[in-house]
Amino acid sequence: MPRKSNRTADPPTTSSPKGGGLRLIVDCYNVLYAPMPPVQAGLDEKRLCELLARGPWRRRAVVVCDGQVKPGVPARSPVDGVELVYSGKQCSADSLIAKMIREDTAPRRLIVVSSDRAIQRVAQRRRAQVWPNDQLVSLLTQLIMARSEPQLSLIHISEPTRLGMMSY
């Protein structure tokens, strides 16, 4: 029986990819469990990878998850250019991210997304940029809103600044 090839424990290379630019390392569950606006309700590993592929990090993002692949969750990223990596049983996502930062050949070209203070310290020591979760969540919200179709609303607001009330 062929073995499933899910990435665990060995960090992906974060050396400069073709095309250069900033690279992104995302502490997946740290971001997914952060407060989200309603437009991002139900964000999961797969959708996070898809949203990152829409942004400026296409071909330069790594999403790092704790543990092993869970049932119903993709073992690989559903989009090219965004890697989805699981830390495995013996290692946490935090320690894998810290290792990736320490081993990066150009850490000043990294953006590390995590609100974990230990990861932030490792990134700052290597002079990588650090973004708290809410900064990435805000950017992803902008990407969603920029691509969404105008929606019909059941409530019509007429002159809200002058009248201060809604009309139906």
Tab-separated table of N, CA, C and O in Angstrom, residues 156-168:
chain	number	residue	atom	x	y	z
A	156	HIS	N	-32.180	49.040	3.900
A	156	HIS	CA	-31.696	50.160	3.105
A	156	HIS	C	-31.454	51.322	4.062
A	156	HIS	O	-32.336	51.717	4.812
A	157	ILE	N	-30.263	51.860	4.050
A	157	ILE	CA	-29.950	52.972	4.935
A	157	ILE	C	-30.079	54.252	4.139
A	157	ILE	O	-29.428	54.427	3.111
A	158	SER	N	-30.930	55.165	4.601
A	158	SER	CA	-31.100	56.423	3.879
A	158	SER	C	-30.573	57.568	4.722
A	158	SER	O	-31.007	57.777	5.852
A	159	GLU	N	-29.632	58.276	4.179
A	159	GLU	CA	-29.020	59.436	4.805
A	159	GLU	C	-28.674	59.184	6.281
A	159	GLU	O	-29.150	59.871	7.171
A	160	PRO	N	-27.826	58.211	6.563
A	160	PRO	CA	-27.555	57.845	7.954
A	160	PRO	C	-26.920	58.965	8.767
A	160	PRO	O	-27.160	59.059	9.960
A	161	THR	N	-26.121	59.827	8.155
A	161	THR	CA	-25.470	60.866	8.944
A	161	THR	C	-26.434	61.974	9.333
A	161	THR	O	-26.333	62.534	10.408
A	162	ARG	N	-27.388	62.282	8.452
A	162	ARG	CA	-28.334	63.350	8.771
A	162	ARG	C	-29.491	62.879	9.631
A	162	ARG	O	-29.876	63.511	10.593
A	163	LEU	N	-30.042	61.719	9.274
A	163	LEU	CA	-31.236	61.264	9.966
A	163	LEU	C	-30.923	60.390	11.184
A	163	LEU	O	-31.690	60.361	12.124
A	164	GLY	N	-29.817	59.662	11.095
A	164	GLY	CA	-29.431	58.786	12.202
A	164	GLY	C	-30.399	57.617	12.381
A	164	GLY	O	-30.510	57.069	13.457
A	165	MET	N	-31.128	57.236	11.369
A	165	MET	CA	-32.041	56.105	11.476
A	165	MET	C	-32.047	55.322	10.170
A	165	MET	O	-31.572	55.796	9.150
A	166	MET	N	-32.588	54.124	10.234
A	166	MET	CA	-32.677	53.274	9.054
A	166	MET	C	-34.100	53.249	8.546
A	166	MET	O	-35.046	53.317	9.312
A	167	SER	N	-34.269	53.143	7.258
A	167	SER	CA	-35.600	52.936	6.697
A	167	SER	C	-35.626	51.577	6.056
A	167	SER	O	-34.636	51.117	5.523
A	168	TYR	N	-36.758	50.927	6.110
A	168	TYR	CA	-36.890	49.568	5.589
A	168	TYR	C	-37.685	49.534	4.323
A	168	TYR	O	-38.543	50.298	4.082
